[in-house]
């Protein structure tokens, strides 16, 4: 079986920010998007908009920290379309704080969503991609996967992990399963809303003034998805031009 040009693309964290923008961009390119996140009401709204614009969109409530739920999400897509071409592992959280603050529950949350969530996506979809003989993971990391800054030690650790896992998967894939890491700098989204630490929240205010539109990151995702099967875009690193 060979890969289609119009792909079945699963997107986690499609209820806001980058995932939402990626869904619109990929659907506009003719791909069949399958949207996942916990806020199903938002997914319903987005799917309705895509369909009203002539695109193809399905959605299912998804918590990426739950492997059984991720497996059910992949099976939902397979039932709907008969295959899964691309999984965009985009869901993430970023409750920044200094390690001194000791917000261990928030560290655990980042590890659960940002690392385990991506691993669950791989565990859920890789067997089907092997069976199909093709597949593509687009894992959203961050410039924080390349450099660590104060208040972001744990967040950056999760994003370094996403790069490491992606590179390992790429090396093991044998070419039938492609792996792309998309690493954006600061981007307009709801991501910083999860920061509870006052010092870290204050630090984000200035930083967010130069943020990229989420559509710019969606464009990078769409570029990787659009490549023919012999081309594996390993990483796209993009930042606001005004970044120091
Ligand atoms: P948003 O907060 O706008 O989006 C995050 C998405 O993740 C939401 O749709 C949320 O949906 C989803 N999500 C969170 N927890 C779970 C969960 N347990 N299960 C399923 N979905 C979940 O932020 P962004 O769009 O910015 O974030 C997208 C990705 O981009 C993240 O991985 C982030 O780390 C990365 N990134 C963002 C940057 C930025 O500056 N914005 C820069 C670099 C990387 P719901 O709450 O409905 O479940």
Short mmCIF file of C-alpha atoms and ligand atoms in Angstrom, two decimals:
data_model
loop_
_atom_site.label_atom_id
_atom_site.label_comp_id
_atom_site.label_asym_id
_atom_site.label_seq_id
_atom_site.Cartn_x
_atom_site.Cartn_y
_atom_site.Cartn_z
CA UNK A 1 0.00 0.00 0.00
CA UNK A 2 1.40 3.42 -0.82
CA UNK A 3 0.81 6.69 0.92
CA UNK A 4 -1.92 9.01 -0.37
CA UNK A 5 -1.31 12.67 -1.21
CA UNK A 6 -4.35 13.72 0.79
CA UNK A 7 -3.53 12.30 4.18
CA UNK A 8 -5.35 11.20 7.28
CA UNK A 9 -3.78 13.42 9.94
CA UNK A 10 -4.42 13.00 13.66
CA UNK A 11 -3.73 16.13 15.70
CA UNK A 12 -3.51 16.17 19.50
CA UNK A 13 -4.15 19.41 21.34
CA UNK A 14 -6.33 20.65 18.49
CA UNK A 15 -8.61 22.66 20.79
CA UNK A 16 -6.38 25.76 20.82
CA UNK A 17 -3.19 27.45 19.66
CA UNK A 18 -0.85 25.57 17.33
CA UNK A 19 -2.99 22.42 17.09
CA UNK A 20 -6.07 24.46 16.16
CA UNK A 21 -4.12 26.40 13.52
CA UNK A 22 -2.58 23.20 12.15
CA UNK A 23 -6.03 21.63 11.79
CA UNK A 24 -7.28 24.57 9.74
CA UNK A 25 -4.13 24.67 7.60
CA UNK A 26 -4.00 20.93 6.93
CA UNK A 27 -7.73 20.69 6.21
CA UNK A 28 -7.45 23.60 3.79
CA UNK A 29 -4.71 21.64 1.99
CA UNK A 30 -7.16 18.78 1.49
CA UNK A 31 -6.04 16.47 4.30
CA UNK A 32 -8.58 14.63 6.45
CA UNK A 33 -7.98 15.81 9.99
CA UNK A 34 -8.90 13.90 13.13
CA UNK A 35 -8.89 16.19 16.13
CA UNK A 36 -8.14 15.22 19.73
CA UNK A 37 -8.06 17.13 23.03
CA UNK A 38 -9.93 17.12 26.33
CA UNK A 39 -12.23 20.07 25.49
CA UNK A 40 -14.55 18.30 23.05
CA UNK A 41 -16.86 21.32 22.74
CA UNK A 42 -14.04 23.27 21.11
CA UNK A 43 -13.20 20.36 18.83
CA UNK A 44 -16.85 20.15 17.74
CA UNK A 45 -16.78 23.85 16.85
CA UNK A 46 -13.55 23.51 14.89
CA UNK A 47 -14.72 20.38 13.04
CA UNK A 48 -17.95 22.17 12.10
CA UNK A 49 -15.99 25.13 10.72
CA UNK A 50 -13.70 22.89 8.66
CA UNK A 51 -16.68 20.99 7.24
CA UNK A 52 -18.54 24.23 6.48
CA UNK A 53 -15.45 25.31 4.51
CA UNK A 54 -15.60 22.06 2.50
CA UNK A 55 -12.95 20.11 4.42
CA UNK A 56 -12.95 16.76 6.20
CA UNK A 57 -12.77 16.72 10.01
CA UNK A 58 -13.63 14.20 12.72
CA UNK A 59 -13.03 14.67 16.41
CA UNK A 60 -12.89 12.63 19.57
CA UNK A 61 -12.21 13.64 23.16
CA UNK A 62 -8.66 12.59 24.06
CA UNK A 63 -6.45 12.68 27.11
CA UNK A 64 -2.94 11.90 25.86
CA UNK A 65 -1.81 10.85 29.34
CA UNK A 66 -4.06 7.80 29.05
CA UNK A 67 -2.61 5.16 26.71
CA UNK A 68 -5.91 3.28 26.33
CA UNK A 69 -7.60 6.54 25.34
CA UNK A 70 -4.89 7.28 22.76
CA UNK A 71 -5.30 3.76 21.34
CA UNK A 72 -9.05 4.35 21.08
CA UNK A 73 -8.36 7.66 19.31
CA UNK A 74 -6.18 5.94 16.70
CA UNK A 75 -8.77 3.19 16.27
CA UNK A 76 -11.47 5.85 15.84
CA UNK A 77 -9.46 7.39 12.99
CA UNK A 78 -8.78 3.99 11.41
CA UNK A 79 -12.48 3.11 11.54
CA UNK A 80 -13.37 6.46 9.96
CA UNK A 81 -10.76 6.48 7.19
CA UNK A 82 -9.20 3.01 6.98
CA UNK A 83 -5.70 4.26 7.71
CA UNK A 84 -3.56 6.71 9.69
CA UNK A 85 -0.95 8.59 7.71
CA UNK A 86 0.28 11.20 10.17
CA UNK A 87 0.11 11.76 13.92
CA UNK A 88 0.88 15.30 15.05
CA UNK A 89 1.86 14.92 18.71
CA UNK A 90 1.22 18.53 19.64
CA UNK A 91 -0.56 18.50 23.02
CA UNK A 92 1.54 20.13 25.72
CA UNK A 93 1.52 22.11 28.94
CA UNK A 94 4.02 24.64 30.30
CA UNK A 95 3.52 25.60 33.95
CA UNK A 96 6.92 27.29 34.36
CA UNK A 97 8.59 27.88 37.74
CA UNK A 98 12.02 27.81 39.32
CA UNK A 99 12.98 24.46 40.80
CA UNK A 100 13.15 26.20 44.22
CA UNK A 101 9.37 26.62 44.10
CA UNK A 102 9.10 22.84 44.39
CA UNK A 103 5.91 22.57 42.35
CA UNK A 104 6.32 18.82 41.96
CA UNK A 105 2.74 18.19 40.81
CA UNK A 106 3.33 20.61 37.92
CA UNK A 107 6.61 18.89 37.01
CA UNK A 108 4.73 15.61 36.94
CA UNK A 109 2.01 17.12 34.75
CA UNK A 110 4.60 18.29 32.20
CA UNK A 111 6.24 14.87 32.19
CA UNK A 112 2.85 13.17 31.79
CA UNK A 113 1.54 15.32 28.95
CA UNK A 114 4.70 16.39 27.13
CA UNK A 115 6.69 13.13 27.33
CA UNK A 116 4.26 10.32 28.13
CA UNK A 117 1.69 11.86 25.79
CA UNK A 118 4.13 11.65 22.87
CA UNK A 119 5.18 8.11 23.82
CA UNK A 120 1.52 7.09 24.01
CA UNK A 121 1.01 8.48 20.51
CA UNK A 122 3.89 6.38 19.26
CA UNK A 123 2.74 3.26 21.12
CA UNK A 124 -0.79 3.69 19.80
CA UNK A 125 -0.03 4.42 16.14
CA UNK A 126 3.32 2.81 15.33
CA UNK A 127 2.00 -0.79 15.06
CA UNK A 128 -0.64 0.35 12.54
CA UNK A 129 1.94 2.36 10.57
CA UNK A 130 4.23 -0.72 10.45
CA UNK A 131 1.31 -2.78 9.19
CA UNK A 132 0.51 -0.16 6.54
CA UNK A 133 4.19 0.13 5.55
CA UNK A 134 4.16 3.91 6.00
CA UNK A 135 3.45 6.60 8.53
CA UNK A 136 4.71 9.93 9.83
CA UNK A 137 5.01 11.41 13.31
CA UNK A 138 5.25 15.17 13.63
CA UNK A 139 6.25 15.86 17.22
CA UNK A 140 6.03 19.42 18.48
CA UNK A 141 9.04 20.22 20.68
CA UNK A 142 10.30 23.79 21.19
CA UNK A 143 13.37 26.01 21.04
CA UNK A 144 13.38 24.87 24.68
CA UNK A 145 14.55 21.52 23.29
CA UNK A 146 17.79 23.29 22.35
CA UNK A 147 18.46 25.66 25.24
CA UNK A 148 17.48 25.84 28.89
CA UNK A 149 16.40 29.08 30.52
CA UNK A 150 15.54 29.86 34.17
CA UNK A 151 12.03 28.71 35.24
CA UNK A 152 11.96 26.27 32.32
CA UNK A 153 14.22 23.44 33.51
CA UNK A 154 11.49 20.81 33.62
CA UNK A 155 9.64 22.10 30.56
CA UNK A 156 12.89 22.13 28.56
CA UNK A 157 13.74 18.66 29.87
CA UNK A 158 10.44 17.38 28.48
CA UNK A 159 11.16 18.99 25.12
CA UNK A 160 14.75 17.66 25.02
CA UNK A 161 13.09 14.29 25.62
CA UNK A 162 10.72 14.80 22.69
CA UNK A 163 13.73 15.44 20.43
CA UNK A 164 15.59 12.41 21.79
CA UNK A 165 12.59 10.11 21.39
CA UNK A 166 11.97 11.44 17.88
CA UNK A 167 15.58 10.91 16.82
CA UNK A 168 15.57 7.40 18.27
CA UNK A 169 12.38 6.56 16.42
CA UNK A 170 13.78 8.01 13.20
CA UNK A 171 16.91 5.85 13.47
CA UNK A 172 14.85 2.74 14.17
CA UNK A 173 12.22 3.40 11.53
CA UNK A 174 14.01 1.98 8.51
CA UNK A 175 12.50 4.70 6.35
CA UNK A 176 8.89 3.55 6.24
CA UNK A 177 7.94 5.70 9.21
CA UNK A 178 9.10 9.29 9.02
CA UNK A 179 9.70 11.54 12.00
CA UNK A 180 9.66 15.32 12.11
CA UNK A 181 10.30 17.56 15.08
CA UNK A 182 8.82 21.04 14.88
CA UNK A 183 10.52 23.36 17.36
CA UNK A 184 8.93 26.79 17.64
CA UNK A 185 9.99 29.76 19.70
CA UNK A 186 7.37 31.77 21.54
CA UNK A 187 4.02 31.51 19.78
CA UNK A 188 0.59 33.06 20.39
CA UNK A 189 -1.54 30.47 22.19
CA UNK A 190 -3.02 29.62 25.57
CA UNK A 191 0.14 27.81 26.69
CA UNK A 192 1.31 30.38 29.27
CA UNK A 193 -2.13 30.38 30.92
CA UNK A 194 -1.10 27.21 32.77
CA UNK A 195 1.65 29.10 34.68
CA UNK A 196 0.70 29.41 38.36
CA UNK A 197 4.04 30.73 39.65
CA UNK A 198 3.81 34.58 39.81
CA UNK A 199 7.50 35.17 38.99
CA UNK A 200 7.41 32.91 35.94
CA UNK A 201 4.10 34.42 34.79
CA UNK A 202 5.55 37.96 35.01
CA UNK A 203 8.59 36.83 33.00
CA UNK A 204 6.36 35.62 30.17
CA UNK A 205 4.57 38.97 29.68
CA UNK A 206 7.46 40.71 27.91
CA UNK A 207 8.45 37.56 26.04
CA UNK A 208 4.96 37.08 24.59
CA UNK A 209 4.99 40.52 22.90
CA UNK A 210 7.11 39.16 20.04
CA UNK A 211 5.22 35.86 19.69
CA UNK A 212 4.81 34.15 16.31
CA UNK A 213 1.23 33.64 15.12
CA UNK A 214 0.17 30.00 15.58
CA UNK A 215 -0.44 29.91 11.82
CA UNK A 216 3.33 30.26 11.24
CA UNK A 217 3.95 27.03 13.16
CA UNK A 218 1.03 25.38 11.35
CA UNK A 219 2.80 26.26 8.10
CA UNK A 220 5.92 24.41 9.26
CA UNK A 221 3.83 21.36 10.16
CA UNK A 222 2.06 21.50 6.78
CA UNK A 223 5.43 21.72 4.99
CA UNK A 224 6.64 18.51 6.64
CA UNK A 225 3.34 16.71 5.97
CA UNK A 226 3.36 17.75 2.30
CA UNK A 227 6.68 16.07 1.49
CA UNK A 228 6.72 12.97 -0.71
CA UNK A 229 7.44 9.66 1.06
CA UNK A 230 11.16 9.67 0.17
CA UNK A 231 11.70 13.01 1.94
CA UNK A 232 11.97 13.04 5.73
CA UNK A 233 12.06 16.55 7.21
CA UNK A 234 13.87 15.88 10.50
CA UNK A 235 13.40 19.20 12.25
CA UNK A 236 12.01 22.64 11.62
CA UNK A 237 13.28 25.25 14.08
CA UNK A 238 11.55 28.60 13.84
CA UNK A 239 11.46 31.68 16.05
CA UNK A 240 10.20 35.24 16.01
CA UNK A 241 12.67 37.30 14.00
CA UNK A 242 13.02 39.66 16.98
CA UNK A 243 14.42 36.90 19.23
CA UNK A 244 17.85 37.81 20.64
P1 LIG B 1 -2.14 25.75 23.93
O1 LIG B 1 -2.22 25.78 25.43
O2 LIG B 1 -2.92 26.76 23.18
O3 LIG B 1 -2.52 24.30 23.39
C1 LIG B 1 -2.16 23.15 24.10
C2 LIG B 1 -3.09 22.04 23.66
O4 LIG B 1 -2.75 20.85 24.37
C3 LIG B 1 -4.55 22.34 23.98
O5 LIG B 1 -5.31 22.07 22.84
C4 LIG B 1 -4.90 21.37 25.09
O6 LIG B 1 -6.24 20.93 24.93
C5 LIG B 1 -3.94 20.22 24.79
N1 LIG B 1 -3.72 19.38 25.96
C6 LIG B 1 -3.18 19.68 27.15
N2 LIG B 1 -3.20 18.62 27.96
C7 LIG B 1 -3.74 17.60 27.25
C8 LIG B 1 -4.04 16.25 27.53
N3 LIG B 1 -3.77 15.70 28.71
N4 LIG B 1 -4.60 15.50 26.56
C9 LIG B 1 -4.90 16.03 25.36
N5 LIG B 1 -4.63 17.30 25.03
C10 LIG B 1 -4.08 18.07 25.98
O7 LIG B 1 -0.60 25.86 23.60
P2 LIG B 1 0.23 25.73 22.22
O8 LIG B 1 -0.65 25.66 21.07
O9 LIG B 1 1.27 26.76 22.27
O10 LIG B 1 0.95 24.33 22.47
C11 LIG B 1 1.06 23.31 21.50
C12 LIG B 1 2.44 22.69 21.58
O11 LIG B 1 3.41 23.65 21.17
C13 LIG B 1 2.85 22.25 22.98
O12 LIG B 1 3.50 20.99 22.90
C14 LIG B 1 3.84 23.31 23.41
O13 LIG B 1 4.75 22.85 24.36
C15 LIG B 1 4.48 23.63 22.06
N6 LIG B 1 5.18 24.91 21.99
C16 LIG B 1 4.50 26.08 22.19
C17 LIG B 1 5.18 27.29 22.16
C18 LIG B 1 4.50 28.59 22.47
O14 LIG B 1 5.20 29.59 22.71
N7 LIG B 1 3.18 28.66 22.44
C19 LIG B 1 6.61 27.34 21.83
C20 LIG B 1 7.20 26.06 21.63
C21 LIG B 1 6.51 24.90 21.69
P3 LIG B 1 -7.27 20.56 26.10
O15 LIG B 1 -6.97 21.48 27.25
O16 LIG B 1 -8.61 20.80 25.47
O17 LIG B 1 -7.02 19.12 26.39
#
